[in-house]
Short mmCIF file of C-alpha atoms in Angstrom, two decimals:
data_model
loop_
_atom_site.label_atom_id
_atom_site.label_comp_id
_atom_site.label_asym_id
_atom_site.label_seq_id
_atom_site.Cartn_x
_atom_site.Cartn_y
_atom_site.Cartn_z
CA MET A 1 -20.72 18.47 48.84
CA SER A 2 -19.21 16.48 52.22
CA LYS A 3 -15.53 16.47 52.35
CA ASN A 4 -15.75 12.53 52.17
CA ASN A 5 -16.59 12.45 48.41
CA LYS A 6 -13.83 14.88 47.45
CA LYS A 7 -11.34 12.39 48.71
CA GLY A 8 -8.33 12.27 46.32
CA ILE A 9 -9.02 14.96 43.96
CA TYR A 10 -7.35 18.23 43.82
CA GLN A 11 -7.37 21.46 41.72
CA LEU A 12 -4.49 22.53 39.51
CA PRO A 13 -3.33 26.09 39.44
CA ASN A 14 -5.31 26.68 36.11
CA GLY A 15 -8.75 26.53 37.73
CA LEU A 16 -9.10 22.57 36.27
CA TRP A 17 -9.04 19.59 38.54
CA GLY A 18 -7.18 16.03 38.77
CA PHE A 19 -7.70 12.80 41.01
CA ARG A 20 -5.53 10.31 42.74
CA ILE A 21 -6.16 6.70 42.96
CA SER A 22 -4.28 4.10 45.36
CA ILE A 23 -5.84 0.65 45.33
CA ASN A 24 -4.77 -2.58 46.04
CA ILE A 25 -6.53 -5.95 44.37
CA ASN A 26 -5.69 -8.94 45.41
CA GLY A 27 -1.90 -8.01 46.42
CA ASN A 28 -1.48 -5.73 43.19
CA LYS A 29 -0.98 -2.04 44.06
CA THR A 30 -1.90 0.86 41.57
CA ASP A 31 -1.28 4.22 41.82
CA ILE A 32 -2.65 6.51 39.38
CA LYS A 33 -2.98 10.30 38.80
CA ARG A 34 -5.03 12.10 36.29
CA THR A 35 -6.42 15.13 35.01
CA LYS A 36 -8.51 13.90 32.15
CA ASP A 37 -11.45 11.77 32.38
CA GLU A 38 -11.83 8.19 30.08
CA PHE A 39 -12.63 10.43 26.82
CA GLY A 40 -9.38 12.27 27.21
CA GLN A 41 -11.17 15.44 28.21
CA PRO A 42 -9.76 18.15 31.50
CA LEU A 43 -11.65 17.67 34.37
CA LYS A 44 -13.53 21.38 34.56
CA THR A 45 -15.39 20.84 37.74
CA ASP A 46 -14.70 19.15 40.92
CA LYS A 47 -17.93 16.87 40.30
CA SER A 48 -16.54 15.97 37.02
CA ALA A 49 -12.87 15.15 38.80
CA ILE A 50 -15.00 12.88 41.39
CA LYS A 51 -17.01 11.27 38.57
CA ALA A 52 -13.93 10.47 36.56
CA ARG A 53 -12.22 9.03 39.54
CA GLU A 54 -15.04 6.74 40.34
CA THR A 55 -15.31 5.59 36.93
CA ALA A 56 -11.41 5.16 37.09
CA ILE A 57 -11.40 2.89 39.84
CA ARG A 58 -14.22 0.65 38.47
CA LEU A 59 -11.85 0.25 35.13
CA GLU A 60 -9.32 -0.81 37.13
CA TYR A 61 -11.17 -3.50 38.95
CA SER A 62 -12.68 -4.68 36.02
CA ASN A 63 -9.86 -5.11 33.90
CA PHE A 64 -8.28 -6.79 36.42
CA TYR A 65 -10.57 -9.32 36.66
CA LYS A 66 -11.03 -9.59 32.98
CA LYS A 67 -7.06 -10.52 32.63
CA ALA A 68 -7.70 -12.88 35.40
CA ASP A 69 -10.05 -14.64 33.11
CA LYS A 70 -8.10 -14.68 29.82
CA PRO A 71 -4.56 -15.54 29.25
CA ARG A 72 -2.00 -12.70 28.27
CA MET A 73 -1.16 -12.99 24.76
CA THR A 74 2.31 -12.05 23.24
CA ILE A 75 2.73 -9.77 19.80
CA LYS A 76 4.14 -12.76 18.39
CA ASP A 77 1.15 -15.12 19.73
CA ILE A 78 -0.95 -12.37 18.04
CA TYR A 79 0.84 -12.88 14.99
CA LYS A 80 0.95 -16.28 14.70
CA GLU A 81 -2.88 -16.64 15.33
CA TYR A 82 -3.42 -13.75 12.44
CA CYS A 83 -1.40 -15.87 9.94
CA LYS A 84 -3.24 -18.87 10.81
CA THR A 85 -7.14 -17.92 10.82
CA GLY A 86 -7.09 -14.12 9.97
CA ARG A 87 -5.32 -13.85 6.28
CA ALA A 88 -7.36 -16.40 4.17
CA GLY A 89 -7.93 -14.86 0.94
CA LYS A 90 -4.90 -12.23 1.36
CA ALA A 91 -2.68 -11.78 -1.95
CA TYR A 92 0.39 -13.40 -2.05
CA ALA A 93 2.13 -10.39 -2.71
CA THR A 94 0.68 -9.04 0.74
CA ILE A 95 1.59 -12.02 2.80
CA LYS A 96 4.88 -11.91 1.39
CA LYS A 97 5.27 -8.52 2.67
CA GLN A 98 3.48 -8.91 5.94
CA ASP A 99 5.95 -11.66 7.05
CA SER A 100 8.79 -9.86 5.75
CA LEU A 101 8.02 -7.23 7.91
CA TRP A 102 7.53 -9.26 10.66
CA ASN A 103 10.36 -11.57 10.29
CA ASN A 104 12.95 -8.79 9.74
CA HIS A 105 11.80 -6.44 11.70
CA ILE A 106 9.05 -6.42 14.46
CA GLU A 107 9.43 -9.79 16.03
CA ARG A 108 13.04 -9.03 17.08
CA LYS A 109 11.64 -5.82 18.76
CA PHE A 110 8.22 -6.85 19.85
CA GLY A 111 7.73 -10.48 19.59
CA LYS A 112 8.01 -11.41 23.13
CA ARG A 113 6.23 -8.37 24.69
CA PHE A 114 2.78 -8.83 26.10
CA ILE A 115 -0.27 -7.26 23.64
CA ASP A 116 -1.35 -5.46 26.59
CA ASP A 117 1.83 -3.86 27.60
CA ILE A 118 2.67 -2.23 24.45
CA SER A 119 1.59 1.97 24.64
CA VAL A 120 1.53 4.63 22.07
CA SER A 121 4.55 6.39 22.80
CA GLU A 122 6.53 3.07 22.03
CA VAL A 123 5.32 2.30 18.76
CA ASN A 124 5.55 5.78 17.42
CA ASP A 125 9.06 6.20 18.66
CA TYR A 126 9.85 2.85 16.69
CA LEU A 127 8.26 4.45 13.22
CA ALA A 128 10.44 7.54 14.29
CA THR A 129 13.74 5.40 14.49
CA LEU A 130 12.52 3.88 11.17
CA TYR A 131 12.05 6.83 9.41
CA TYR A 132 13.81 9.52 10.63
CA ASP A 133 17.45 7.81 12.00
CA ASP A 134 17.45 4.24 9.93
CA GLY A 135 16.41 6.39 6.93
CA ARG A 136 13.61 4.33 5.68
CA ALA A 137 11.43 5.69 3.08
CA TYR A 138 8.22 7.21 4.24
CA LYS A 139 5.65 5.00 2.39
CA TYR A 140 7.63 1.89 3.77
CA VAL A 141 7.51 3.04 7.36
CA GLU A 142 3.50 3.23 6.48
CA SER A 143 3.24 -0.62 6.05
CA PHE A 144 5.05 -0.78 9.45
CA LEU A 145 2.32 1.24 10.72
CA LYS A 146 -0.50 -0.57 8.82
CA MET A 147 1.04 -4.01 10.46
CA PHE A 148 0.71 -2.43 13.92
CA TYR A 149 -3.13 -1.82 13.37
CA LEU A 150 -3.62 -5.36 11.82
CA ILE A 151 -2.01 -6.85 15.20
CA PHE A 152 -3.86 -4.71 17.80
CA GLY A 153 -7.16 -5.20 15.69
CA GLN A 154 -6.62 -8.77 15.50
CA ALA A 155 -6.43 -8.73 19.24
CA TYR A 156 -9.30 -6.70 20.28
CA SER A 157 -11.16 -9.47 17.41
CA ARG A 158 -10.34 -12.22 19.95
CA ASN A 159 -10.44 -10.58 23.24
CA TYR A 160 -6.88 -10.13 24.41
CA LEU A 161 -7.25 -6.25 24.17
CA ASP A 162 -9.86 -4.26 26.31
CA ILE A 163 -11.83 -1.61 24.60
CA GLU A 164 -10.10 1.18 26.14
CA ILE A 165 -6.57 0.10 25.33
CA TYR A 166 -7.79 -0.53 21.58
CA ASN A 167 -9.55 2.83 21.30
CA MET A 168 -6.60 4.75 23.00
CA LEU A 169 -4.22 2.31 20.34
CA CYS A 170 -6.14 2.87 17.26
CA VAL A 171 -9.32 5.04 17.25
CA ASN A 172 -8.87 8.22 19.54
CA LYS A 173 -7.62 10.70 17.06
CA SER A 174 -6.07 12.56 19.98
CA THR A 175 -3.83 9.15 21.06
CA LYS A 176 -3.82 6.69 18.59
CA ILE A 177 -0.19 5.81 16.98
CA SER A 178 0.66 7.37 14.04
CA MET A 179 3.58 8.23 11.19
CA PRO A 180 6.14 10.42 12.18
CA LYS A 181 5.99 13.91 10.60
CA MET A 182 7.25 13.70 6.98
CA LYS A 183 10.41 15.13 6.31
CA VAL A 184 10.72 18.75 4.11
CA ASP A 185 12.70 16.62 1.59
CA GLU A 186 11.01 13.49 0.85
CA ASP A 187 10.73 12.50 -2.44
CA THR A 188 6.92 11.97 -3.11
CA ASP A 189 6.70 13.75 -6.22
CA ILE A 190 5.44 11.81 -9.30
CA VAL A 191 7.84 11.12 -12.14
CA ILE A 192 7.15 11.91 -15.72
CA PHE A 193 8.60 11.94 -18.66
CA ASN A 194 9.10 15.36 -21.07
CA SER A 195 8.60 15.14 -24.63
CA THR A 196 12.06 14.87 -25.31
CA GLU A 197 12.60 11.95 -23.24
CA LEU A 198 9.65 10.15 -24.41
CA GLU A 199 11.21 10.79 -28.08
CA GLN A 200 14.43 9.49 -27.07
CA LEU A 201 12.61 6.22 -25.33
CA ASP A 202 10.72 5.72 -28.66
CA GLY A 203 13.80 5.45 -30.61
CA TYR A 204 15.53 3.33 -28.17
CA PHE A 205 12.73 0.80 -27.76
CA LYS A 206 12.04 0.99 -31.24
CA ASP A 207 12.19 -3.25 -33.10
CA THR A 208 13.26 -4.44 -29.41
CA ASN A 209 11.77 -7.29 -27.89
CA ALA A 210 10.57 -5.29 -24.83
CA GLU A 211 8.75 -2.50 -27.51
CA THR A 212 5.12 -3.95 -26.77
CA ALA A 213 5.27 -3.88 -23.03
CA TYR A 214 6.87 -0.22 -23.62
CA MET A 215 3.79 0.65 -26.13
CA LEU A 216 1.48 -0.52 -23.51
CA GLY A 217 3.12 1.08 -20.65
CA ARG A 218 3.46 4.55 -22.89
CA TYR A 219 -0.08 4.43 -24.24
CA CYS A 220 -2.59 2.68 -21.39
CA GLY A 221 -0.63 3.38 -18.18
CA LEU A 222 -0.29 -0.52 -17.21
CA ARG A 223 1.09 -1.61 -14.31
CA ILE A 224 4.39 -3.85 -14.94
CA ASN A 225 2.82 -7.10 -13.85
CA GLU A 226 -0.43 -6.07 -15.57
CA CYS A 227 1.46 -5.85 -19.12
CA TYR A 228 3.04 -9.03 -18.94
CA GLY A 229 -0.17 -11.00 -17.90
CA LEU A 230 -1.94 -9.62 -20.81
CA LYS A 231 -3.33 -12.41 -23.60
CA TRP A 232 -4.16 -11.40 -27.07
CA SER A 233 -7.49 -12.66 -26.19
CA ASP A 234 -7.75 -9.73 -23.89
CA ILE A 235 -7.67 -6.98 -26.67
CA ASP A 236 -10.76 -6.00 -28.90
CA PHE A 237 -9.90 -4.30 -31.91
CA GLU A 238 -13.66 -3.87 -33.04
CA ASN A 239 -14.14 -1.66 -30.20
CA ASN A 240 -10.56 -0.24 -29.68
CA VAL A 241 -10.19 -1.50 -26.12
CA ILE A 242 -8.36 -3.71 -23.69
CA LYS A 243 -9.20 -5.73 -20.82
CA ILE A 244 -7.12 -5.76 -17.84
CA GLU A 245 -7.91 -9.07 -15.46
CA ARG A 246 -4.68 -10.70 -14.60
CA GLN A 247 -1.33 -9.80 -13.73
CA MET A 248 1.84 -12.04 -13.54
CA GLN A 249 3.86 -12.49 -10.65
CA TYR A 250 6.57 -14.88 -9.27
CA GLN A 251 5.61 -16.80 -6.32
CA ASP A 252 7.88 -19.30 -4.72
CA GLY A 253 9.90 -18.80 -7.81
CA LEU A 254 7.38 -19.74 -10.27
CA ILE A 255 5.99 -17.67 -13.04
CA LYS A 256 2.08 -17.54 -12.44
CA LEU A 257 -1.03 -16.11 -13.80
CA VAL A 258 -2.54 -14.40 -10.81
CA PRO A 259 -6.15 -12.15 -9.97
CA LEU A 260 -5.25 -8.25 -9.72
CA LYS A 261 -4.69 -6.86 -6.34
CA THR A 262 -7.90 -5.40 -6.14
CA ARG A 263 -11.31 -4.78 -7.54
CA ASN A 264 -10.98 -1.76 -9.20
CA ALA A 265 -7.33 -2.85 -10.72
CA LYS A 266 -10.02 -4.85 -13.24
CA ARG A 267 -10.69 -2.37 -15.86
CA THR A 268 -11.29 -1.96 -19.46
CA ILE A 269 -9.06 0.58 -21.07
CA ILE A 270 -9.43 2.46 -24.11
CA MET A 271 -6.52 2.30 -27.06
CA ASN A 272 -5.56 5.53 -29.06
CA GLU A 273 -5.01 4.47 -32.80
CA LYS A 274 -1.56 4.38 -32.50
CA LEU A 275 -1.49 1.86 -30.10
CA LYS A 276 -4.11 0.02 -31.87
CA GLU A 277 -2.10 0.29 -35.65
CA TYR A 278 1.21 -1.33 -33.60
CA LEU A 279 -0.58 -4.23 -31.91
CA LEU A 280 -2.80 -5.12 -34.83
CA LYS A 281 0.98 -5.15 -36.75
CA ALA A 282 2.16 -7.28 -33.88
CA TYR A 283 -1.05 -9.71 -33.62
CA GLU A 284 -0.32 -10.13 -37.07
CA GLN A 285 3.13 -11.67 -36.25
CA TYR A 286 1.71 -13.49 -33.88
CA GLN A 287 -0.65 -15.36 -35.97
CA GLN A 288 2.14 -15.87 -38.34
CA ALA A 289 4.75 -17.73 -36.31
CA GLU A 290 1.68 -19.65 -35.32
CA LYS A 291 1.49 -20.97 -38.61
CA THR A 292 5.66 -20.96 -39.70
CA LEU A 293 7.27 -21.43 -36.12
CA THR A 294 4.90 -24.02 -34.55
CA ALA A 295 7.73 -26.44 -33.70
CA GLN A 296 9.79 -23.65 -32.50
CA ARG A 297 7.15 -22.34 -30.54
CA GLN A 298 6.03 -25.69 -28.72
CA GLN A 299 9.65 -26.44 -27.64
CA ASN A 300 10.30 -23.04 -26.25
CA GLN A 301 7.13 -22.20 -24.43
CA THR A 302 6.75 -22.40 -20.85
CA MET A 303 3.50 -23.80 -19.14
CA ILE A 304 2.59 -21.76 -16.27
CA ILE A 305 -0.08 -21.51 -13.59
CA ASN A 306 -3.31 -19.80 -14.89
CA THR A 307 -5.53 -17.55 -12.30
CA ASN A 308 -7.82 -21.12 -12.36
CA GLY A 309 -5.05 -23.11 -11.51
CA ASN A 310 -4.70 -24.89 -14.67
CA LEU A 311 -1.81 -25.09 -16.55
CA ALA A 312 -1.38 -22.42 -19.89
CA ALA A 313 1.04 -21.91 -22.10
CA SER A 314 2.99 -18.70 -22.15
CA THR A 315 2.06 -18.62 -26.28
CA LEU A 316 -1.03 -16.87 -25.34
CA LEU A 317 0.83 -13.73 -23.67
CA VAL A 318 1.14 -10.51 -25.45
CA ASN A 319 4.74 -10.25 -24.76
CA THR A 320 5.92 -13.77 -25.52
CA LEU A 321 8.64 -13.28 -28.43
CA SER A 322 7.85 -14.79 -31.97
CA ASN A 323 10.34 -17.95 -31.14
CA GLY A 324 7.74 -18.96 -28.25
CA LYS A 325 9.99 -17.73 -25.39
CA ILE A 326 8.26 -15.86 -22.39
CA GLN A 327 8.99 -12.17 -21.37
CA THR A 328 8.47 -11.56 -17.96
CA VAL A 329 8.37 -8.52 -15.17
CA ASN A 330 12.30 -9.13 -14.88
CA SER A 331 12.71 -8.04 -18.43
CA MET A 332 12.86 -4.26 -18.20
CA LYS A 333 16.12 -4.71 -15.93
CA TYR A 334 18.64 -4.95 -18.68
CA HIS A 335 16.83 -2.12 -20.22
CA THR A 336 17.04 -0.06 -16.96
CA ARG A 337 20.50 0.03 -16.94
CA VAL A 338 21.25 0.59 -20.52
CA ILE A 339 18.95 3.48 -20.67
CA LYS A 340 20.50 4.98 -17.90
CA GLN A 341 24.03 4.35 -19.22
CA THR A 342 23.30 5.37 -22.71
CA LEU A 343 20.62 7.96 -22.59
CA GLY A 344 21.34 9.16 -19.02
CA ILE A 345 17.72 8.88 -18.28
CA SER A 346 16.57 7.21 -14.71
CA PHE A 347 13.87 4.94 -16.14
CA LYS A 348 11.26 3.06 -14.66
CA TYR A 349 8.16 1.17 -16.13
CA HIS A 350 6.10 2.66 -13.23
CA TYR A 351 7.39 6.13 -14.84
CA LEU A 352 5.53 5.30 -18.05
CA ARG A 353 1.92 5.09 -15.81
CA HIS A 354 2.83 8.48 -14.16
CA THR A 355 3.56 10.22 -17.57
CA TYR A 356 0.37 8.59 -18.81
CA GLY A 357 -1.90 9.60 -15.74
CA THR A 358 -0.44 13.02 -15.81
CA ARG A 359 -1.02 13.77 -19.54
CA LEU A 360 -4.29 12.99 -19.22
CA ALA A 361 -4.82 15.35 -16.36
CA GLU A 362 -3.14 18.12 -18.53
CA LEU A 363 -5.87 17.17 -21.18
CA ASN A 364 -8.50 17.91 -18.53
CA THR A 365 -9.72 14.27 -18.22
CA PRO A 366 -12.59 14.33 -15.93
CA THR A 367 -11.21 12.61 -12.63
CA HIS A 368 -13.83 9.80 -12.67
CA LEU A 369 -12.55 8.80 -16.38
CA LEU A 370 -9.00 8.92 -15.24
CA CYS A 371 -9.91 6.94 -12.33
CA LYS A 372 -11.05 4.11 -14.30
CA GLN A 373 -8.47 4.30 -16.82
CA MET A 374 -5.75 4.06 -14.06
CA GLY A 375 -7.76 1.34 -12.18
CA HIS A 376 -7.60 3.51 -8.89
CA GLY A 377 -10.17 2.63 -5.97
CA SER A 378 -9.59 6.37 -4.78
CA GLY A 379 -10.07 9.62 -6.62
CA ARG A 380 -7.79 10.90 -4.15
CA VAL A 381 -4.82 8.71 -5.21
CA THR A 382 -6.08 9.73 -8.71
CA GLU A 383 -5.80 13.78 -7.97
CA GLN A 384 -1.91 13.13 -7.64
CA TYR A 385 -1.59 13.39 -11.34
CA TYR A 386 -3.69 16.37 -11.27
CA LEU A 387 -1.38 18.26 -8.94
CA ALA A 388 1.69 16.79 -10.57
CA VAL A 389 3.59 19.76 -12.49
CA SER A 390 5.14 18.70 -16.01
CA LYS A 391 7.33 20.92 -18.48
CA ASN A 392 3.96 21.11 -20.53
CA GLY A 393 1.64 22.09 -17.42
CA ILE A 394 4.18 24.97 -16.47
CA GLU A 395 3.99 26.52 -20.01
CA ILE A 396 -0.11 26.59 -20.04
CA LEU A 397 0.36 28.21 -16.48
CA LYS A 398 2.20 30.22 -18.01
CA ASP A 399 0.11 31.00 -20.71
CA LYS A 400 -3.08 31.40 -18.80
CA ILE A 401 -1.28 33.91 -16.20
CA ASP A 402 -0.14 35.92 -19.20
CA ASN A 403 -3.81 36.16 -20.45
CA LEU A 404 -4.88 37.30 -16.86
#
C-alpha cells in the first residue's frame, strides 16, 4: 500500500485506527477526526480507516450540495408544517397535549434552532434536566421524547434532514435520543384498594349521585371518560355485557361525546351479577323518571355533540340524574376531596381500574382475556397487573411458599 493512500490515517495506542479530514468546500472549511466508520464501528485495520475516510469525504461533499439545494428549516418551521399537514385525524386530547408541550416548553428552548444543528447530547441533556433538576414525572418527560421523535420524523419525511443525521438521532440504538435513567424511587406502581378500603368506599358511595359511576369503575374497570360517555343503549342485560364505544371529553369548553382514543379501547365487557342487578334497578328508575319527570328532565337536560356531530340529549347517558341533570368527568373531584378528609383514603377514579385489573390477574385470568377486558393494545401493558403486589397477593404467595 502506497504512503499516499495512508494520508490522513493513524494508528491508536490500542492497535485500532483513526482518520483526519481537513477539506474546504466553497470557502467552508471542515476539520474532522474520527475513530469509527459511518455505522459507528471501530476501525480495526488501516484499510478500513482509509475506506471510512473516503466515505466521510464523499458524505461531506454530498451533504453540502444537498443543503445548498434546499432551505434550512428551524424546529418551529417543522412543527408549524406538522400542525398544518401532519396531524389530520389525531385525537383532540393528543393535539392539545402536543400544543401544550410545544407552547410552554420546547419552542422556548429549541424553536429558533435549525433542525440539522440539533445534536443527540442536547436533547438528552434537556430531558435529563426536566427529569432530575425540574422534578418532572418520568411519564411526563417521555411525552417530550415522543415530541422530538415526531419533529425529527416530520423533518426527515420532508427531506429537511439527511438520512445519516436522522439515523443518528432516531434509529441507531447506540446513538439515538433516549430517556434518562429512571430514579430508584420513581413511583410507577399500580395503586390498588385493599378489601377494607373497598368496603369503606362501597359505604361512602352508596345512594350518592356518583354511585353508578363508582360501580362501573369497581366492577368493569372503565376509564372515567368511558364511564361518563356510556349510554343505556350500550348495556345488554340479556347477554350480561356492556359495549364501550365512546368517551366524554371537554373540548374548547364544551362537553362532547367523542370516539375512543384507540381501536383497542372499543370493546365488550362482561358484567358480573352484582353489577347487573344494580344497573337493572337503575334502569328501572330511569324508565320511571322518563314517565313521571318528563318536563323536569326536558328542562334540565343538556344537548351535547355526539360522535356523529349531531346533538344528543344528556338524558340518554347512564350517569345522568333522575331530574335530567348531567354528570360529567368533573363530578368525581368533589368526592376525591371528601374521601381523603373523611376516610383518609387517597382516591382517584383510575385506581378503581387498577384494582379491577389486579383482582382479575390474581384470579389467574388469561392475559389475552384481561387485555380485552381492559381495552389494552399491548399485552405488555396488561402484564403490569400481574406484577402488582396486593395484600391478597402476598397472602397467596405466603401460602404457596408454606406448601413448598
